[in-house]
XYZ file of C-alpha atoms in Angstrom:
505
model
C -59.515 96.747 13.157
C -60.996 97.973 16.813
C -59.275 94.251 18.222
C -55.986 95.183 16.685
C -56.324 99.282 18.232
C -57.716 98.025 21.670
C -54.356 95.190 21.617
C -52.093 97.933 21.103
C -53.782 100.550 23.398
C -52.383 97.696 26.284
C -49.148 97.181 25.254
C -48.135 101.021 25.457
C -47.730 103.346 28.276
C -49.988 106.246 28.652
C -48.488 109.605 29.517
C -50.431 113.027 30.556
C -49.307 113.973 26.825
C -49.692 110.873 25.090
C -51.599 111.101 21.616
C -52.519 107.647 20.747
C -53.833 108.678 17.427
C -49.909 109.558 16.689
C -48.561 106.031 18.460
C -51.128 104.304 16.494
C -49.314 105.595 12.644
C -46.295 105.579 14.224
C -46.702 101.804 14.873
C -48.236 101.092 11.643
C -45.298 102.615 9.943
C -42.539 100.810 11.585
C -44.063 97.913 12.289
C -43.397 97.195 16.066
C -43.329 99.033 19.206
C -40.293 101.147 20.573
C -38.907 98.897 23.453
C -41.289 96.294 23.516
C -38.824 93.467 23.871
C -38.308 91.654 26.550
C -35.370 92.321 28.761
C -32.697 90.416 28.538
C -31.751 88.198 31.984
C -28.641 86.890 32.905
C -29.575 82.888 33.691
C -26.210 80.837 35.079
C -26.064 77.107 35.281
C -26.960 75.802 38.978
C -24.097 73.044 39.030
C -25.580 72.008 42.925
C -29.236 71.718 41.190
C -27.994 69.846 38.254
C -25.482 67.625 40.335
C -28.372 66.592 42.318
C -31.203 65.865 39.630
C -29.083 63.346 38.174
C -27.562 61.605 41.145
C -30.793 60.521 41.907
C -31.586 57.458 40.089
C -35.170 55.744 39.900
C -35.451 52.147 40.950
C -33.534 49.561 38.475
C -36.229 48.925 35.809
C -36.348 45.870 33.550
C -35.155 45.747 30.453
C -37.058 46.384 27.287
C -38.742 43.242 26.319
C -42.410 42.875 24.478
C -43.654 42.473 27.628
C -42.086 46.214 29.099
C -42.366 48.539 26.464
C -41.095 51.731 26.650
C -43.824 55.166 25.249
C -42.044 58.140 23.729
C -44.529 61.374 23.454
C -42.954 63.842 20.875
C -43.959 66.808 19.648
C -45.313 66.496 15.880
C -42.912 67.425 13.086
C -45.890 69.524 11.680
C -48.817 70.189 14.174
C -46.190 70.597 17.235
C -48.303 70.027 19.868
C -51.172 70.479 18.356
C -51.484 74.628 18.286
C -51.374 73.979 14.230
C -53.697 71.257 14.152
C -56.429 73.199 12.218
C -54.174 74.168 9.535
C -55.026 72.009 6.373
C -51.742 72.509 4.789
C -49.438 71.105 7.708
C -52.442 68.053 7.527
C -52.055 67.065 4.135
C -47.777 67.461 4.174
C -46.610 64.129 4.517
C -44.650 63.368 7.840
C -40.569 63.584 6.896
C -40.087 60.256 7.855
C -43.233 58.125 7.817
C -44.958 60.028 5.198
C -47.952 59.710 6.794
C -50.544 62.183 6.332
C -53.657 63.692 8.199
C -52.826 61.037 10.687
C -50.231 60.363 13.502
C -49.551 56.404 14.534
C -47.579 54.432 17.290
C -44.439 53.690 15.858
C -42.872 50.539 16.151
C -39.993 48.713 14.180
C -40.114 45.898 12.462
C -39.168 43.420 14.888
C -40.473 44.716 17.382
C -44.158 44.428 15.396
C -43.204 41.339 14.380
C -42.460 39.873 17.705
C -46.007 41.059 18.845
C -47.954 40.048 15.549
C -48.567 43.500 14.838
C -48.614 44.760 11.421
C -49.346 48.257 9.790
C -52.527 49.451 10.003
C -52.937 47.059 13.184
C -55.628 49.067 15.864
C -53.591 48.523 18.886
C -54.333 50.090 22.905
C -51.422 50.892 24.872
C -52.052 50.803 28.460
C -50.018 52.307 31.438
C -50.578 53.381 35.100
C -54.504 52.829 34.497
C -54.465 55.136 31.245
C -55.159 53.796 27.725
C -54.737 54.752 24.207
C -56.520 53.121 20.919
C -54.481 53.663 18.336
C -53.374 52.597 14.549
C -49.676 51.141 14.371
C -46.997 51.644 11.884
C -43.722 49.705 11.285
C -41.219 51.958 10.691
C -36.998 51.097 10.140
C -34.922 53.167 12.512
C -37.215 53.154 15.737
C -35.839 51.592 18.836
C -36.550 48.299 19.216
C -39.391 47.564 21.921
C -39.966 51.648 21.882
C -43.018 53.192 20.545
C -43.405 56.546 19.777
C -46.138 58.740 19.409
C -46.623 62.078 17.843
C -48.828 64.451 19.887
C -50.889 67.259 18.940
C -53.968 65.052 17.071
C -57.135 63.931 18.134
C -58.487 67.236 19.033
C -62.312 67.515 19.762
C -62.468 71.469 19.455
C -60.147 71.953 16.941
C -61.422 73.411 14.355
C -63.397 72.283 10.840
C -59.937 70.971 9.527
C -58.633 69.634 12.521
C -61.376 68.160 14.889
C -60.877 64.686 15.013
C -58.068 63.745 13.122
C -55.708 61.329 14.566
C -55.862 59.957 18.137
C -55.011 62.060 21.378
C -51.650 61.300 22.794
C -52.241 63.637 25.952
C -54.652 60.075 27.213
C -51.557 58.382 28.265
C -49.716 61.537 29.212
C -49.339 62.256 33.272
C -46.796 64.805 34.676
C -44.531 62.382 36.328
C -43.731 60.753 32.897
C -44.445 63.800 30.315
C -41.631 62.385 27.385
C -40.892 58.900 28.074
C -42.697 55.980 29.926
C -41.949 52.393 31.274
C -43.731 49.664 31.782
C -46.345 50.272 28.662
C -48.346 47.006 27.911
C -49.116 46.104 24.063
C -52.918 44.870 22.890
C -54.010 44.695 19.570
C -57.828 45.040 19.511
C -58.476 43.207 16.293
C -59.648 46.024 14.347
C -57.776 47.958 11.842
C -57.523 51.800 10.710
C -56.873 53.110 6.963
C -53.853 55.351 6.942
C -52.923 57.965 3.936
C -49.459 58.027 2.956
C -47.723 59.528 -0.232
C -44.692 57.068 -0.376
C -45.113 52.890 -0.091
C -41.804 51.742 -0.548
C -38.384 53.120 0.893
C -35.790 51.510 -1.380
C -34.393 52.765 -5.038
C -34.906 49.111 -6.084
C -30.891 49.358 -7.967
C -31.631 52.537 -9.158
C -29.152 55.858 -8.802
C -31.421 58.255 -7.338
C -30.040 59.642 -4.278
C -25.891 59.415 -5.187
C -23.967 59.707 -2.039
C -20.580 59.944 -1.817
C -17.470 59.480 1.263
C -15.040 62.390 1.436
C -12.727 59.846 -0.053
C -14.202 59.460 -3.052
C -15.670 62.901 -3.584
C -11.278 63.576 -3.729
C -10.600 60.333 -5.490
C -13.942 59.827 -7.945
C -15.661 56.006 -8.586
C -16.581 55.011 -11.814
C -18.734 57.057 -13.553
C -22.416 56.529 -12.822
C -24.751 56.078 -16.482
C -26.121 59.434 -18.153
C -27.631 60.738 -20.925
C -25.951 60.205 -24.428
C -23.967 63.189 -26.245
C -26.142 65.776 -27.452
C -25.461 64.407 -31.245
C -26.602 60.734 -30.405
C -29.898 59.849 -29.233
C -32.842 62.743 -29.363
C -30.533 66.096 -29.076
C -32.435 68.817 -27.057
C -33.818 71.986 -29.295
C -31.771 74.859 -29.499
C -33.321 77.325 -27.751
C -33.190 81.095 -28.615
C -34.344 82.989 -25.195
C -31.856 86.148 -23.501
C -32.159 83.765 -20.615
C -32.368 79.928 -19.846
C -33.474 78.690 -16.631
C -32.097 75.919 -14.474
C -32.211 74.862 -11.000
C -29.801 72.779 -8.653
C -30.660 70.415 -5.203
C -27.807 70.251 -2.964
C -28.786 66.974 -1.046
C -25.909 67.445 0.924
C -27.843 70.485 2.691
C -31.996 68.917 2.310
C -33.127 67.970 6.088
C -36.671 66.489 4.121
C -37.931 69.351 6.003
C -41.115 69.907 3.673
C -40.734 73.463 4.036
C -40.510 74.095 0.131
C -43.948 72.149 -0.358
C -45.595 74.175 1.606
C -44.020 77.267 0.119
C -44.922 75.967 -3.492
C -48.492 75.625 -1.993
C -49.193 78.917 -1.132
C -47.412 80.458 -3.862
C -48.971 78.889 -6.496
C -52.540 78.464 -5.005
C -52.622 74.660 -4.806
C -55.141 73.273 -2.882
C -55.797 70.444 -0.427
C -57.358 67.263 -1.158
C -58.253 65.740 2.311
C -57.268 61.675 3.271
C -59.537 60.027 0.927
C -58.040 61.497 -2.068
C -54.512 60.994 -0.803
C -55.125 57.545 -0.647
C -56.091 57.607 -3.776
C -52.522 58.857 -4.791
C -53.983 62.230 -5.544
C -52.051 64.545 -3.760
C -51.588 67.899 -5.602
C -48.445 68.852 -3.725
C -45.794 70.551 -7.028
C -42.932 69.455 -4.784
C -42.491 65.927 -3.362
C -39.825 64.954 -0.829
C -38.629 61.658 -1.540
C -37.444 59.313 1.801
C -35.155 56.799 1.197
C -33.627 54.262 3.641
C -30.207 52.791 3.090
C -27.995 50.519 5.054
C -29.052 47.914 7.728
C -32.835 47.966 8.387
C -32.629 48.360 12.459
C -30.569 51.172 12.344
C -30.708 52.614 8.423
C -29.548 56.148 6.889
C -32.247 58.024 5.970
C -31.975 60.454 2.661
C -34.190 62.590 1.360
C -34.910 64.020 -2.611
C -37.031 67.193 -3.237
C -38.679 66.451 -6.715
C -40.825 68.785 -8.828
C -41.316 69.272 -12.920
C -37.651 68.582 -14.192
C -38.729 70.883 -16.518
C -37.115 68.417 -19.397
C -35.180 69.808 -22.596
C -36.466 66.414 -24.126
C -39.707 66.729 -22.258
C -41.720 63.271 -22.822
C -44.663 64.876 -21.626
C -44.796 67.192 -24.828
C -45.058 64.431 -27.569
C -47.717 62.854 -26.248
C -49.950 65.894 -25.419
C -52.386 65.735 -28.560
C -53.789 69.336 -27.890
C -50.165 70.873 -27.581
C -51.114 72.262 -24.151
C -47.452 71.689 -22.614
C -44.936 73.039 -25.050
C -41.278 74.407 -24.183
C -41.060 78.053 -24.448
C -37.731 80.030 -25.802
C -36.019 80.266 -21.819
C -35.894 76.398 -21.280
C -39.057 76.048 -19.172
C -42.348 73.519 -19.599
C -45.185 75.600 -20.038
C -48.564 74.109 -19.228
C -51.402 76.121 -20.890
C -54.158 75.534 -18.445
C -56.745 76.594 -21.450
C -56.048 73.734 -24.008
C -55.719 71.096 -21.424
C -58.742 68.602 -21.929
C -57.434 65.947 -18.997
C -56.056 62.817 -21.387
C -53.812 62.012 -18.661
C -51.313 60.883 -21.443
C -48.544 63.496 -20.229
C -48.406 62.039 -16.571
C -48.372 58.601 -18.107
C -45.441 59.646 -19.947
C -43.160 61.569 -17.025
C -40.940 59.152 -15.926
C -40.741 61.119 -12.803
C -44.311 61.409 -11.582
C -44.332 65.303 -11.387
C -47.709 66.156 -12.543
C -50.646 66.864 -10.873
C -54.620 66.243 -12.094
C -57.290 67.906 -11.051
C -59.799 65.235 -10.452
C -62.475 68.038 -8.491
C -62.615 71.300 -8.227
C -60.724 71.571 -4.713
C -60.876 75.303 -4.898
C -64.305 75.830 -4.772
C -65.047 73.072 -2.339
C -64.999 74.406 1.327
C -67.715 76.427 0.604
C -69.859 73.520 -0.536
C -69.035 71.998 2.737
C -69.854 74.353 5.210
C -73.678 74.821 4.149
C -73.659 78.321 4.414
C -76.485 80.773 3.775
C -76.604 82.659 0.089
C -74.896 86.131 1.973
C -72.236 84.139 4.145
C -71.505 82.056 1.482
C -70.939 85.005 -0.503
C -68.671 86.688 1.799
C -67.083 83.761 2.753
C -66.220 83.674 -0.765
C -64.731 87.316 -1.316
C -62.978 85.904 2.072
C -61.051 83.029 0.027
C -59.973 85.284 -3.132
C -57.484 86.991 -0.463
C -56.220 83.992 0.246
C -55.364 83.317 -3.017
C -51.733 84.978 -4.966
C -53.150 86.770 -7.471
C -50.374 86.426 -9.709
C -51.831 82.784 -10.214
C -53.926 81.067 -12.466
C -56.501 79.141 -10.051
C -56.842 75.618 -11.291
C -60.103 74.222 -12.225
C -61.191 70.513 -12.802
C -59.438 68.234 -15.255
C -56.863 70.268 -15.602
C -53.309 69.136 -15.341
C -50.803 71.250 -13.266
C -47.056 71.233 -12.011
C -44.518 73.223 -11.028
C -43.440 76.340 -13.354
C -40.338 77.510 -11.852
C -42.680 80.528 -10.248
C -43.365 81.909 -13.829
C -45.055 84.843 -12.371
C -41.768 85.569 -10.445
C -39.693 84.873 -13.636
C -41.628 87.579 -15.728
C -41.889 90.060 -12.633
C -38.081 89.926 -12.602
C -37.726 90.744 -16.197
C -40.295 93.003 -16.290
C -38.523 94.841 -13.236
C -34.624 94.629 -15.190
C -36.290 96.076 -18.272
C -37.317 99.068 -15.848
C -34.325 99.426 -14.828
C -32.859 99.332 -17.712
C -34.616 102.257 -19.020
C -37.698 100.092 -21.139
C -35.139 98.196 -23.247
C -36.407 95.338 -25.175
C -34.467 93.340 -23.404
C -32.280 93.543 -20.487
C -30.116 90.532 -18.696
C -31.816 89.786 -15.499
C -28.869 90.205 -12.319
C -28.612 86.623 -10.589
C -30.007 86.307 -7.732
C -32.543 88.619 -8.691
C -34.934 85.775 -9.281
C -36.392 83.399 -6.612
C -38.485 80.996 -6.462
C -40.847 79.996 -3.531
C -39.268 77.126 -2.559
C -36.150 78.125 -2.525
C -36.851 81.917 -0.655
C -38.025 79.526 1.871
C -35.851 76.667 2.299
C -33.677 77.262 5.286
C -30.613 75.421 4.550
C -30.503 76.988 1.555
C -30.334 73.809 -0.530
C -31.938 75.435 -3.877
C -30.817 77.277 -6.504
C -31.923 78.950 -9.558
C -30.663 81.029 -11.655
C -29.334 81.406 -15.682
C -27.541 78.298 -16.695
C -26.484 80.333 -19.827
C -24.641 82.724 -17.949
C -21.103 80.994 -16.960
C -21.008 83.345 -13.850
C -24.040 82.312 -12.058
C -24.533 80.655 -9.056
C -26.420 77.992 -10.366
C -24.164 77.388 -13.449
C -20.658 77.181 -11.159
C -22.625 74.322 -8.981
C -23.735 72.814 -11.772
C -19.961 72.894 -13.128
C -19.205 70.424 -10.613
C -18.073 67.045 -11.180
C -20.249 65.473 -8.490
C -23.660 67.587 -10.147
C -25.952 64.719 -11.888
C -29.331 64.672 -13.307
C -31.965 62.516 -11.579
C -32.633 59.815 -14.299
C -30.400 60.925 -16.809
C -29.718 58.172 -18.657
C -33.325 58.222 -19.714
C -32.015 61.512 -22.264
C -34.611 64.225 -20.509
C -32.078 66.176 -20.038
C -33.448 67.540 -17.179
C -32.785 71.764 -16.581
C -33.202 70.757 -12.480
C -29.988 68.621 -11.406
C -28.546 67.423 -7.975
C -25.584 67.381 -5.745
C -24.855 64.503 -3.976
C -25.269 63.353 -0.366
C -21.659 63.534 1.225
C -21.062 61.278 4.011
C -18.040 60.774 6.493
C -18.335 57.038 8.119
C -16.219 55.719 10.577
C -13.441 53.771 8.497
C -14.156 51.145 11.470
C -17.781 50.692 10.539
C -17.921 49.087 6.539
C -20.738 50.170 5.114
C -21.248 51.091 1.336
C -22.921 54.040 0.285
C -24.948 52.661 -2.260
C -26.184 49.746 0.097
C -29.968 50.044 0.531
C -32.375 48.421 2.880
């Protein structure tokens, strides 16, 4: 409190009659101070500077071969530089593209590894102008052939508990004449090799419709219609469901950048923990929302796609009729409850989602820093208290052998029709408004590519995207019936350039 009065006390001009007592509320209540901002400057374009920067040309250099690589430095798509580096979160979210996680790696592509025997996993050194690097490699489709790129931002001595050590330091083979991009890089492997932790193996569908993409030509002339579930009548119809409101949820991935943005917003909503590299290895990532990478086309220069998934929260859930203690049932709105209490950790319901969306508690990851940093009985306890405010209180805190997934924010669902029957003047029940209710991930998702709402009301957001020819359920034809649907990729190729939309790599 004192560091926060003594910051302000310099920011603010003192006057003969100045009471700082008053400044001080006055800031508190408004939240920033009056004319703090920085002025604004009128910059113009130096066309003589600019002319002359690139009318000077270095010396021809060779071109890219094995034997003259070229070194990319790039700031990290989740540590940046490395200011973040001690933030466990941004650790354990996999990397958009490589999924790699509490790890960055040299990135090479594939024939470019294969034409120096290097494989994944491969420790490699990367020398240039008498600096060197050790570091793990990792084949990756789109990178420039004979370019390797490197994330910065890792391999920090002084980070921090979560972030001292992890990864290797970039800023080794970094020198102010060549901050971004060097020439002239030579290739070693070192014959040792390095684990990495990633949450996706494969990049292909293998045949399978999961990310649907369509041209502008056919999204105005459709192609034959892709398999999905049976009529209602046929196979398995849903349950009739008797609830003032039914839930639902649509994924434009027309809009998804793969950013991970909604992960992390799922993660601090609904107090899921981190599980550090060894247990991500292990496939045990506890992340409610997964982004899915796919690559499609050639393999040197592929399209990349990407597919948030969480709980499809299934009409015809599978994962109810195999629970035997009837701990995730389907409540009267349409959602998959999970009652943490019953749960005894059979495993059977994850066995039985065809879409991999639950999560097992094989520790208890809440209660483990404290275990780790060997504290004393009093800073242990008040390191403690210190963690409960970290923690949304709205939110059950998951023990061990407990299975959890994503709930559609429940807690935000019930404050919204606990608020509507306020406003409604206590009524039993009162129709939520749409867009009253939002969920985490999509209050944070910046291109706005989620949307919930009430599929039973005809007039909601949700329910006119979901009226749209192109909207189709991930999997359908497995008769899940899934309340979370998609919207397809839409793409605009060159007419010159064949390529077919549902080619993979």
């Amino acid at each position: 409190y004192e560091i926060v009065r003594k910051a302000f006390k310099g920011k603010i001009a003192e006057s003969s009659d100045f009471d700082f007592e008053e400044a001080w509320r006055t800031f508190l209540h408004d939240g920033f101070v009056a004319d703090s901002a920085p002025k604004t400057v009128d910059a113009k374009l130096a066309d003589d500077a600019v002319a002359k920067a690139i009318s000077v040309r270095p010396e021809a250099v060779a071109p890219l071969s094995k034997d003259n690589l070229e070194l990319v430095l790039h700031g990290d798509a989740k540590v940046l530089d490395g200011r973040y580096a001690n933030n466990g979160w941004l650790q354990e979210v996999p990397d958009p593209i490589t999924k790699l996680t509490w790890d960055n790696a040299a990135l090479l592509s594939p024939q470019t590894a294969q034409a120096l025997g290097v494989e994944t996993g491969d420790l490699i050194r990367l020398e240039i102008k008498g600096r060197s690097l050790e570091i793990v490699a990792l084949a990756a489709p789109g990178q420039a052939d004979f370019s390797i790129a490197v994330a910065l931002g890792y391999g920090r001595p002084s980070a921090g508990r979560v972030g001292r050590g992890v990864g290797f330091n970039a800023y080794a083979v970094r020198t102010s004449d060549a901050p971004d991009i060097a020439i002239g890089v030579k290739l070693t492997k070192t014959g040792g090799t390095y684990p990495l932790s990633s949450t996706q193996h494969h990049f292909t569908m293998e045949g399978r419709d999961l990310v649907r993409e369509l041209t502008l030509a056919e999204l105005t002339h459709p192609p034959a219609q892709h398999p999905e579930a049976p009529p209602a009548g046929e196979i398995l119809a849903a349950p009739k469901l008797e609830g003032e409101h039914q839930w639902g949820m649509t994924i434009d991935l027309n809009t998804c950048v793969g950013c991970n943005v909604c992960s992390i917003a799922c993660q601090s909503e609904n107090n899921i923990p981190i599980v550090g590299k060894g247990e991500v290895a292990r496939g045990r990532e506890m992340h409610w929302i997964r982004i899915d990478r796919y690559f499609a086309g050639d393999r040197d220069d592929p399209r990349l796609v990407h597919q948030p998934v969480a709980c499809m929260q299934c009409e015809n859930a599978p994962c109810e009729v195999v629970c035997p203690v009837n701990a995730t049932v389907h409540d009267e709105e349409g959602l998959n409850v999970q009652v943490y209490s019953r749960c005894i950790g059979t495993r059977y319901c994850l066995d039985n989602c065809p879409y991999k969306v639950r999560r097992f508690n094989f520790f208890d990851f809440n209660e483990r820093p404290l275990d780790q940093l060997r504290l004393g009985p009093l800073a242990a306890k008040g390191m403690a208290e210190t963690l409960k405010m970290q923690k949304n209180p709205d939110v059950t805190v998951r023990m061990r052998v407990v299975m959890e997934k994503c709930t559609y924010c429940v807690q935000r669902i019930e404050r919204g029709k606990i608020g509507a029957r306020v406003a409604a003047g206590d009524a039993a029940q009162a129709k939520v408004p749409d867009g009253t209710i939002v969920p985490a991930c999509a209050q944070a998702c910046p291109a706005q590519a989620i949307v919930f709402g009430d599929v039973s009301d005809p007039a909601s957001r949700v329910s006119r995207l979901k009226a749209q020819t192109r909207d189709y359920a991930l999997l359908g034809e497995l008769n899940t019936r899934p309340r979370t649907t998609y919207l397809p990729r839409l793409r605009n190729p060159n007419p010159k350039m064949p390529a077919s939309a549902g080619e993979q790599a």
